[in-house]
XYZ file of C-alpha atoms in Angstrom:
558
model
C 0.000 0.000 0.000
C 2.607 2.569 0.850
C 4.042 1.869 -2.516
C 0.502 2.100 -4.399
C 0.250 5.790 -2.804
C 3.339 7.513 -5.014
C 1.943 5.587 -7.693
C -1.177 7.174 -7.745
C 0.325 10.236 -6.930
C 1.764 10.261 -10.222
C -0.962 9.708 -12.386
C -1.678 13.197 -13.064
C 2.074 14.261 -13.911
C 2.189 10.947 -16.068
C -1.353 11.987 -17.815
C 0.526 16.124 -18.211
C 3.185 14.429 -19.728
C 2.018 12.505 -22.105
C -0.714 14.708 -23.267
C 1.967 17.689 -24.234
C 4.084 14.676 -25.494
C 1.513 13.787 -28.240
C 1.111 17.750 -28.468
C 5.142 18.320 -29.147
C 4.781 15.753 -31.928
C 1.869 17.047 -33.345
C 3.204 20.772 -33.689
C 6.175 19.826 -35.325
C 4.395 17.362 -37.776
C 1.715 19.822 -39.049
C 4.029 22.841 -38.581
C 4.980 22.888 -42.472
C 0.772 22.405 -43.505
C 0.331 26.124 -44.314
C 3.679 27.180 -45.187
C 4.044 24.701 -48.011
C 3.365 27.389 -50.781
C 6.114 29.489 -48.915
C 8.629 27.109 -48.677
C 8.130 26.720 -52.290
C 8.277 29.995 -53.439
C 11.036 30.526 -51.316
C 13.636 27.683 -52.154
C 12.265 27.446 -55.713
C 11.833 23.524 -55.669
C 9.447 21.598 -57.625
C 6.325 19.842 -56.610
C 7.677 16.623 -55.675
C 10.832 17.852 -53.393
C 8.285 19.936 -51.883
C 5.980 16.601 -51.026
C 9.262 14.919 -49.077
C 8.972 18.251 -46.692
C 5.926 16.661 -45.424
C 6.353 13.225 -46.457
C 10.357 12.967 -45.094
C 8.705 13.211 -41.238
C 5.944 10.921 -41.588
C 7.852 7.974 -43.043
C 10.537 8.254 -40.645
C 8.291 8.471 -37.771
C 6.274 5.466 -38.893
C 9.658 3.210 -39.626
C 10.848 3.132 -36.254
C 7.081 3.490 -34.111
C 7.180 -0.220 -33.399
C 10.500 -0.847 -32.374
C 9.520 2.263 -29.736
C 6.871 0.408 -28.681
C 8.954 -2.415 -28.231
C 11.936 -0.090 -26.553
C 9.691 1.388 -24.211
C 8.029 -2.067 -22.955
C 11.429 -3.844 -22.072
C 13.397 -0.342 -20.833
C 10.767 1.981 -19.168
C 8.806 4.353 -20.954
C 9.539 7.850 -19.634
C 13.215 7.398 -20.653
C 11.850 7.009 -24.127
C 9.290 9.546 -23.934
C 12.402 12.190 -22.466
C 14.810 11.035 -25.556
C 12.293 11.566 -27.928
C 11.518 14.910 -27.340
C 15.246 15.702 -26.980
C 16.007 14.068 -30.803
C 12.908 16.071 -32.016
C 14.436 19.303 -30.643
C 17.887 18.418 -32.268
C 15.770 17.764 -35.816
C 14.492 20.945 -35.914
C 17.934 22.636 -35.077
C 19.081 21.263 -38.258
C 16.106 22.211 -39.719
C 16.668 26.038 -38.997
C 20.691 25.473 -39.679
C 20.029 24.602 -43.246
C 16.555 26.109 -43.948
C 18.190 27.410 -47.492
C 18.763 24.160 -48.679
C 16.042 21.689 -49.686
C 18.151 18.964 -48.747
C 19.269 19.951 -45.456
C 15.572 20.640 -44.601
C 14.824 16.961 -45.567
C 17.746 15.594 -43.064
C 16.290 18.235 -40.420
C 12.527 16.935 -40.630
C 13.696 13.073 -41.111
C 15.452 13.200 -37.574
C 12.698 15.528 -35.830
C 10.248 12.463 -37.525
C 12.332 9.851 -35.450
C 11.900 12.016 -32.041
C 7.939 12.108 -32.740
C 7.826 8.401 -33.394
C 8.956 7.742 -30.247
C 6.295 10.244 -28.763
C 3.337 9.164 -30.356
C 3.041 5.380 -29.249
C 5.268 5.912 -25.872
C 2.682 8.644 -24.560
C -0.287 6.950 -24.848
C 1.134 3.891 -23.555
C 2.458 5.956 -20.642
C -1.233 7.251 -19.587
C -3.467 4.356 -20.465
C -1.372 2.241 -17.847
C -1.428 5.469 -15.392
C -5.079 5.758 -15.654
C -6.376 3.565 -12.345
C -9.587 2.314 -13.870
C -12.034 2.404 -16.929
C -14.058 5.681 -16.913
C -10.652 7.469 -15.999
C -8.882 5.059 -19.185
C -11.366 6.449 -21.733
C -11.267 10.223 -20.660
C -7.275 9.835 -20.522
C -7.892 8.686 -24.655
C -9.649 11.142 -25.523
C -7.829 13.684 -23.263
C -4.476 12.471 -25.071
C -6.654 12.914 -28.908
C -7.927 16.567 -28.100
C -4.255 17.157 -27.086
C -3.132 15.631 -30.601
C -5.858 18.165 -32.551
C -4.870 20.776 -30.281
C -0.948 20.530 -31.558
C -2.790 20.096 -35.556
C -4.806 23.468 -34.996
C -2.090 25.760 -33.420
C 0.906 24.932 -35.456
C -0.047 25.997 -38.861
C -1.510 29.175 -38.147
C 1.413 29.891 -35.359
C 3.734 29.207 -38.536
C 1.590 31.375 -41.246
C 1.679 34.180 -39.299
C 5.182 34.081 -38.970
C 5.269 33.190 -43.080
C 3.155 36.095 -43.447
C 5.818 38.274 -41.722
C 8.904 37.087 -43.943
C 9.881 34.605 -41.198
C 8.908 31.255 -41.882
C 12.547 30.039 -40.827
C 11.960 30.967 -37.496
C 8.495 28.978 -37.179
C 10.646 25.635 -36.172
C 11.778 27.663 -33.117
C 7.960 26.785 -31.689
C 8.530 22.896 -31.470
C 11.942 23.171 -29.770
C 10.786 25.329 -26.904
C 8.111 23.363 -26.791
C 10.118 19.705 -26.216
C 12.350 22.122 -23.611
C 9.115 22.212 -21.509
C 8.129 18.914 -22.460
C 11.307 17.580 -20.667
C 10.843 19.750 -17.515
C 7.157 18.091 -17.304
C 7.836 14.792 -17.425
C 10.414 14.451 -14.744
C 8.184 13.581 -12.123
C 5.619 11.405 -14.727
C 5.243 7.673 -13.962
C 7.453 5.133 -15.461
C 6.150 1.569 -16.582
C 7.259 -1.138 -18.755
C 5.892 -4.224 -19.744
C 9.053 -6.609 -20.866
C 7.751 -10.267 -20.459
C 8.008 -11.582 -23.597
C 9.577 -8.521 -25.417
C 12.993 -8.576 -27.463
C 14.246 -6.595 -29.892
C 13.273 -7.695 -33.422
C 16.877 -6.539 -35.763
C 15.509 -7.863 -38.993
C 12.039 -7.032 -38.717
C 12.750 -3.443 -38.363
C 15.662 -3.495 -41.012
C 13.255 -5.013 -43.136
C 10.221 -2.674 -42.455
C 12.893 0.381 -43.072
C 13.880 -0.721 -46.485
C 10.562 -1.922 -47.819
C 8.595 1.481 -46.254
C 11.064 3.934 -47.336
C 11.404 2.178 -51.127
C 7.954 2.125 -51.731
C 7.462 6.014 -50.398
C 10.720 6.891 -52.264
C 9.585 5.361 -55.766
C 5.442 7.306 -55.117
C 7.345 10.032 -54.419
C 9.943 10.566 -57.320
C 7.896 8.576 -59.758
C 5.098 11.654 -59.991
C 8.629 13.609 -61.202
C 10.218 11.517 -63.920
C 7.360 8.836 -64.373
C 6.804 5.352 -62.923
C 7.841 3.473 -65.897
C 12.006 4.625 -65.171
C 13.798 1.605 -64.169
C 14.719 3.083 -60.939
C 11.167 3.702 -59.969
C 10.036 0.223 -61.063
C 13.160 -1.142 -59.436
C 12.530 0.683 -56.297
C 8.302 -0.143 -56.246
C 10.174 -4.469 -56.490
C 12.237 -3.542 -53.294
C 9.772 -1.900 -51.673
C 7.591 -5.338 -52.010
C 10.423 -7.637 -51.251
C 11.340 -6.491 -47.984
C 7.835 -5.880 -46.754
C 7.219 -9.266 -47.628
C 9.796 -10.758 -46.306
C 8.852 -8.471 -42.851
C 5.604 -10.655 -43.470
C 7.555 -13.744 -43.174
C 10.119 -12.669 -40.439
C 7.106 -11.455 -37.875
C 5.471 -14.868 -38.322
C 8.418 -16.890 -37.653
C 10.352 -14.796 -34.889
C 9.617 -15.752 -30.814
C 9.207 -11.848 -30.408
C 7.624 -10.361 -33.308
C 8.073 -6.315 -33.589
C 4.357 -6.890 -34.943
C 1.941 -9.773 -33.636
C 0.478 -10.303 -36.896
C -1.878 -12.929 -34.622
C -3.698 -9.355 -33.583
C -5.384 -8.749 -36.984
C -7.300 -12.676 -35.928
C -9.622 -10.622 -33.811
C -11.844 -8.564 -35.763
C -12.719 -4.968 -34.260
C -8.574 -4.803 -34.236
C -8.148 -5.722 -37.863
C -10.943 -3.176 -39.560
C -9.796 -0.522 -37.628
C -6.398 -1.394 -38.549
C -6.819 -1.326 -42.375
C -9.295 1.578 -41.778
C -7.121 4.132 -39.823
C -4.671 3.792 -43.064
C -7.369 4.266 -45.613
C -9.255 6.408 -43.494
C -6.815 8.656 -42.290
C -5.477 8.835 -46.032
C -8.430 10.024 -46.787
C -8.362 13.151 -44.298
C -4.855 14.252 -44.406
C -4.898 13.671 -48.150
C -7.524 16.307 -47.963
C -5.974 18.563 -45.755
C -2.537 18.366 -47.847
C -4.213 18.528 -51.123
C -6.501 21.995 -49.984
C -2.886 23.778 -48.086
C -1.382 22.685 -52.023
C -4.163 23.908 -53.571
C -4.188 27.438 -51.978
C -0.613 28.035 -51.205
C 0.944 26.592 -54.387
C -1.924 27.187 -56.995
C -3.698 30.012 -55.905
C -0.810 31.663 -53.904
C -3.070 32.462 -50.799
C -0.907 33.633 -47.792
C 0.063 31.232 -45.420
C -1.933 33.016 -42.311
C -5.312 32.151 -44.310
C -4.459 28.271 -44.377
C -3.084 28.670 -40.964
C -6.851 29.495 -40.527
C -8.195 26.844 -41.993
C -6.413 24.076 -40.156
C -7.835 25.912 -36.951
C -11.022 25.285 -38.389
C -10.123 21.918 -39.029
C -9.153 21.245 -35.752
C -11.721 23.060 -32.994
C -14.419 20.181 -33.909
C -12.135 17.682 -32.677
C -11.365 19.988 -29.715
C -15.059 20.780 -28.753
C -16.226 17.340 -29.154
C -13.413 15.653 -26.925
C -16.143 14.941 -23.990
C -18.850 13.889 -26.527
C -16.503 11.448 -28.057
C -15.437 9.669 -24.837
C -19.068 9.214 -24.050
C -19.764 7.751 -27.301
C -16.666 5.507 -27.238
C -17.924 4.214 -23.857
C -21.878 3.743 -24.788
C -22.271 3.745 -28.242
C -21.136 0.516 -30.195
C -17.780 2.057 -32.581
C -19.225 1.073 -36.092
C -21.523 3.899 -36.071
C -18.795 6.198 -34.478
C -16.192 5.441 -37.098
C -19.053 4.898 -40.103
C -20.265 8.523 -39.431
C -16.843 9.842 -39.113
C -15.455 8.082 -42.501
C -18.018 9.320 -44.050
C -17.862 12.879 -43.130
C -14.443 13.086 -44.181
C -15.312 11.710 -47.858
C -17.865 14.319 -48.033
C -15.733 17.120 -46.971
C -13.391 15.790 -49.868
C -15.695 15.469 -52.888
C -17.037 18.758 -51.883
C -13.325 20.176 -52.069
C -13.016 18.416 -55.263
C -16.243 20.668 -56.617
C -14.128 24.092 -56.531
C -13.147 25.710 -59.004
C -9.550 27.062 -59.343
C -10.810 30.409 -61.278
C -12.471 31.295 -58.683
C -9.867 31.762 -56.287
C -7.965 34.288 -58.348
C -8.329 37.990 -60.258
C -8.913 38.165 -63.877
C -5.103 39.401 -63.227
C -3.983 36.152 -62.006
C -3.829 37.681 -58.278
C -5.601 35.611 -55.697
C -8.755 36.840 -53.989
C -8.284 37.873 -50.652
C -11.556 36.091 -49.295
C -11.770 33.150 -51.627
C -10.569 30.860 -49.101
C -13.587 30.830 -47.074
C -14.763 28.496 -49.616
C -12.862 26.067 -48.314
C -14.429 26.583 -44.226
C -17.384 24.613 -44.548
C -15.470 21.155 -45.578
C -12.880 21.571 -44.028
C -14.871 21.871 -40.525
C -17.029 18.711 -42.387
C -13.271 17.386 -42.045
C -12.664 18.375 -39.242
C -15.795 16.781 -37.440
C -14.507 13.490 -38.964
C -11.185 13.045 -37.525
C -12.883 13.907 -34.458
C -15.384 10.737 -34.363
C -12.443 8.518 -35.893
C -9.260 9.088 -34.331
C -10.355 8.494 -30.518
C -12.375 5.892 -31.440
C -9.864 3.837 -33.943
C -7.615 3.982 -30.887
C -9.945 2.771 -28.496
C -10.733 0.191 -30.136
C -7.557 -1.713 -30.912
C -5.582 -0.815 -27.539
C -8.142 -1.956 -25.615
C -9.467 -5.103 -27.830
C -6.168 -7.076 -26.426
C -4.747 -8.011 -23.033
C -3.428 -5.551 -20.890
C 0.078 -6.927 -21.149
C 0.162 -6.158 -24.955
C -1.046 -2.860 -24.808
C 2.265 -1.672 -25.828
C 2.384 -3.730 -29.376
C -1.422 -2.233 -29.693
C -0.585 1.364 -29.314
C 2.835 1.265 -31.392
C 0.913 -0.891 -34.051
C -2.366 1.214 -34.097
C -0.250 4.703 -34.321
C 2.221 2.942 -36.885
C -1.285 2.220 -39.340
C -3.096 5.561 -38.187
C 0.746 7.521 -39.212
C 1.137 4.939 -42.099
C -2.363 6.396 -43.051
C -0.758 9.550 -42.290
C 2.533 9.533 -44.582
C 0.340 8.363 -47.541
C -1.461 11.338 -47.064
C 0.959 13.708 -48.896
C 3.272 11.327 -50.110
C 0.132 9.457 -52.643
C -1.820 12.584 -52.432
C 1.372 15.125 -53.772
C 2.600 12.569 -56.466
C -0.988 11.923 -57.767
C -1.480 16.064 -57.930
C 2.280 16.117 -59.292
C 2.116 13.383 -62.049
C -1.737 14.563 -62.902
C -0.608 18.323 -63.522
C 2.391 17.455 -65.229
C 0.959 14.917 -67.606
C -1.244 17.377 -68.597
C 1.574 20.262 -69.028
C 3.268 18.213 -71.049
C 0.283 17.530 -73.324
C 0.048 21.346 -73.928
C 3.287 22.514 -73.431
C 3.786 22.664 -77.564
C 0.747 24.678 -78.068
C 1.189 27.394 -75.172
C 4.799 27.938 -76.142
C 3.843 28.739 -79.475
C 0.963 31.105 -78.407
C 3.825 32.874 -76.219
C 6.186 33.772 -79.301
C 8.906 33.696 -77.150
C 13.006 33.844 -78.449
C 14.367 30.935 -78.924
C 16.314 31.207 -75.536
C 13.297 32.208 -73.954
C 11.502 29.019 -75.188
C 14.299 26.535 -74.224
C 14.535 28.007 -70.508
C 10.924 27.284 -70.274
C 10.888 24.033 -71.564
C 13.511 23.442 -69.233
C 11.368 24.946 -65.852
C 8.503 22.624 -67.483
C 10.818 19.707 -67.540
C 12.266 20.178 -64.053
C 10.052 21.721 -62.140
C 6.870 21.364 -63.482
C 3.142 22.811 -63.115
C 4.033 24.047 -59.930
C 7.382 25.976 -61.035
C 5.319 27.079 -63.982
C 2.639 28.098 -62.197
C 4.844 30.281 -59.523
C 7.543 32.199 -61.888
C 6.676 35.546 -62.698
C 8.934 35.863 -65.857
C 11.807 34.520 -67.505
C 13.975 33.996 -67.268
C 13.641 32.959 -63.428
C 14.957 35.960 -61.048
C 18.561 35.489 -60.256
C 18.874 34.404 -63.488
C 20.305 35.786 -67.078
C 21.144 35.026 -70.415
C 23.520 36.907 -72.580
C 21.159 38.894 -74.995
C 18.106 38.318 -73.556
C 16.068 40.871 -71.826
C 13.801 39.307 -68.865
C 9.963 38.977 -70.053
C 6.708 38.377 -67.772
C 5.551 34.977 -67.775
C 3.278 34.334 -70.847
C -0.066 34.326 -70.340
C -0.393 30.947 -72.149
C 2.267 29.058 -70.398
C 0.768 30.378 -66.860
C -2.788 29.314 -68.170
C -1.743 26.018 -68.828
C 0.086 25.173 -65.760
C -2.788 26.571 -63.352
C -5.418 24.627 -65.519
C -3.276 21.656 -64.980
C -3.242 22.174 -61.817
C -6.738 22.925 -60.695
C -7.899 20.143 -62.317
C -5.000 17.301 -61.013
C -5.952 18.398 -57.771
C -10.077 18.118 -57.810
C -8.762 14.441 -58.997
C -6.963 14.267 -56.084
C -9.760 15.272 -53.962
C -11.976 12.792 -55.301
C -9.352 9.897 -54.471
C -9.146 10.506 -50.839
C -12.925 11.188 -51.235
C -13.663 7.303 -52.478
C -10.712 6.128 -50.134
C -12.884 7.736 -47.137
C -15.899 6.186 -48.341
C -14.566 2.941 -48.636
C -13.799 3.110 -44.772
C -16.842 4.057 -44.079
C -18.346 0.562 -45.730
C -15.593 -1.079 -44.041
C -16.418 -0.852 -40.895
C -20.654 -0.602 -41.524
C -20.103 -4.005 -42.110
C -16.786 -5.062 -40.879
C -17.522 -4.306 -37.492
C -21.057 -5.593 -36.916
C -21.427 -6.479 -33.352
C -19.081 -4.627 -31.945
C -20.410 -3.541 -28.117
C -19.407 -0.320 -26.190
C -17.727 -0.251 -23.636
C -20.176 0.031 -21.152
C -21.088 -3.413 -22.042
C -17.239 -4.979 -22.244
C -17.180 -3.392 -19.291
C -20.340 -5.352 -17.686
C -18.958 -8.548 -18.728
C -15.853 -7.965 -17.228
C -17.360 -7.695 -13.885
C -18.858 -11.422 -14.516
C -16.358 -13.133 -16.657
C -13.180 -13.974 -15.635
C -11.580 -14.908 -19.064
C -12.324 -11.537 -20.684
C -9.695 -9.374 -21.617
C -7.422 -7.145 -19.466
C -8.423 -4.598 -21.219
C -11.906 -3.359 -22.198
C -12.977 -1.555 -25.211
C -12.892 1.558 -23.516
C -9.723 0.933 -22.146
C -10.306 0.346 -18.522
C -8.098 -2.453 -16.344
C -9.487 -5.119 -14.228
């Protein structure tokens, strides 16, 4: 008893700990969201090296999420949670050090990815085996998820204001101070492990790493130079090699980084395949309309900023609705409803019309983007009713003593889910825009009547950089650049036509994917998850039957 007292004394510092855990990671994840266009215009890179901004942190986070899971059950978890937030800081440090290069940035957001993979599965694991019994287990959930919106609704306006001001550099300043605190707060948190039967899984993870980061590699670059280049195809065969041969390692290794005997039970393996599709579905959205505006339209950064808050207050306002629903209503409906709000928020996004967010002048209007309010908070509501829930559902469908594979798995397929998000969403938009450049590209330059120099630099942009570096330029030749002869022109008409037209319509296309993708979750679990009980009732038969699980639906501990 006297050693049950601390214990419980430390659930509250273990629950503030882990909630501005999840909210670290989530700031620095969505930070770039609305400064996308900025970076762009800023560094001058094409649409696909502006994808791996995004994409470069996702797929590192979700490569090395299990093998957290797995560190943090055999070592103790706050150790974890206190090293991730230190590598995240040190990520965005080289970030800021080598903001001017493309590259550099890349490196920068690849190790700040790392820190938030550890952050992610570690923190809820810390709380949900804090919290001392079921009601206080499904409020700590959806405590942890309003945390996790908050991070997703203050980030990308903090960092468009700061765009707005000339300053989008300094924006990565927010997550370090941020982690500094983070550290200071969870000193005194709880530690807890959960090592019986844990061990380090070496090829699994080398395997996942190659066969993850080949596939996203070969999306990625293939929307650039096209996905029949025998580096692309090669890379797409590597990609399903190794995470084949994961397959085969997790089924034959004594300690599996993944227990592919979860997916037997049910609820666990809909809302598995779900929270990838599903949650493709939303940020595919979200990273297809801060594209759209920033890139296409050139809308300042502080408006999109604006938008993600709109995104993100649903999720915060319906935190206590959402852990009563968990707990009483059964989860189909909760995640049906929710899928399906986010495919209607995308097929309306997919209805708007490019022209209509710019002048006859080609300048953008300065109140267009309130078009985009209504489904985005229709998106919004969504990932509200899905992402508490998913998680409930598949940490608490298993025993108590394998809540840490459940968390690190669930948060590897909700982040997988994630990472496809800009990485299929940008190369679809990329290849769609610049398949259709190219298709025009004869015609426009010979309604520009430009000098021969003049044409071959723009071929040249249209080659390299695409729509998006058509789209962008104000003249050629590009500023900073000159050619012997030549006087600098404004960007034909034709040429700047084409490349928005291209645009607009690759990314209503777009849209419409992540729209069906959304939609297809929603059918998923209508029927996949027939049956399913709340929590309230797990939580009955608990009382009564000794061979249930640890852990309820809801999340609560015998």
């Amino acid at each position: 008893m006297r050693d049950a007292a601390p214990a419980r004394a430390r659930v509250a510092p273990t629950l503030v700990a882990g909630c501005l855990a999840v909210f670290v990671a989530q700031v620095a994840y969505s930070l770039p969201a609305s400064i996308l266009g900025t970076i762009q215009s800023s560094l001058g890179i094409s649409g696909a090296q502006l994808t791996w901004v995004s994409a470069v942190f996702a797929t590192a986070m979700v490569i090395f999420e299990l093998t957290f899971g797995v560190v943090g059950d055999m070592f103790g978890r706050k150790q974890l949670l206190l090293g991730g937030l230190a590598v995240l800081a040190v990520g965005e440090l080289i970030t800021i050090a080598g903001a001017d290069n493309v590259h550099y940035l890349w490196v920068g957001q690849a190790v700040a990815g790392i820190g938030a993979g550890a952050l992610y599965p570690i923190s809820l694991t810390m709380i949900a085996a804090a919290a001392p019994d079921t009601k206080a287990r499904a409020q700590a959930i959806a405590l942890w998820a309003g945390f996790l919106s908050l991070g997703a609704a203050v980030s990308p306006i903090a960092a468009g204001v700061l765009a707005q001001n000339g300053h989008w550099r300094a924006s990565f300043w927010i997550p370090i101070a941020l982690a500094v605190v983070g550290l200071v707060v969870a000193l005194p948190s709880r530690d807890s492990s959960a090592s019986e039967g844990r061990a380090l899984d070496i090829p699994g993870q080398v395997t996942l790493i190659i066969g993850l980061v080949s596939l996203i590699w070969a999306l990625t670059q293939g929307s650039a130079v096209g996905y029949r280049q025998g580096s692309i195809v090669l890379g797409f065969v590597v990609g399903a090699a190794f995470l084949i041969a994961f397959v085969v390692v997790e089924l034959r290794t004594p300690s599996p980084l993944l227990h592919l005997s979860l997916f037997r039970n049910r609820a666990f393996a809909v809302t598995g395949i779900t929270a990838i599709t599903g949650m493709f579905g939303y940020l595919a959205t979200c990273f297809s309309m801060t594209m759209f505006l920033g890139s296409v339209t050139h809308v300042g950064a502080v408006w999109i900023g604006i938008l993600f808050l709109v995104i993100q207050v649903p999720a915060l306002l319906l935190v206590p609705l959402v852990a009563k629903l968990i707990h009483s209503v059964s989860p189909r409906w909760v995640l049906t409803t929710g899928y399906l709000l986010i495919a209607a928020a995308a097929f309306w996004s997919s209805n708007l019309d490019a022209h209509d967010f710019v002048t006859a002048q080609g300048a953008p209007h300065d109140a267009a983007w309130v078009k985009f309010i209504a489904p985005m908070a229709l998106n919004g509501v969504g990932f509200a009713l899905t992402v508490g829930s998913i998680t409930a559902v598949a940490i608490n469908a298993v025993p108590l003593r394998l809540a840490g594979m459940a968390s690190a798995t669930t948060n590897l397929l909700r982040d997988f889910g994630f990472a496809l998000g800009p990485v299929i969403g940008g190369s679809l938009s990329t290849a769609l825009a610049n398949n259709r450049l190219g298709d025009g590209l004869g015609k426009a330059l010979g309604e520009a009547q430009l000098p021969q120099p003049l044409r071959g630099v723009a071929a040249g942009i249209a080659e390299q950089g695409g729509a998006v570096a058509i789209n962008s330029l104000q003249t050629l030749p590009p500023p900073g650049t000159t050619i012997p002869g030549v006087k600098s022109v404004p960007m034909p008409a034709a040429l700047h036509e084409l490349a928005f037209d291209a645009l607009g319509h690759a990314f209503s296309l777009t849209f419409l994917t992540a729209a069906a993708c959304a939609a297809a979750s929603a059918l998923l679990t209508a029927v996949g998850l027939v049956g399913a009980r709340s929590g309230s009732q797990l939580h009955a038969e608990d009382a009564t039957d000794e061979t249930a699980p640890a852990v309820s639906l809801t999340g609560g501990t015998r």
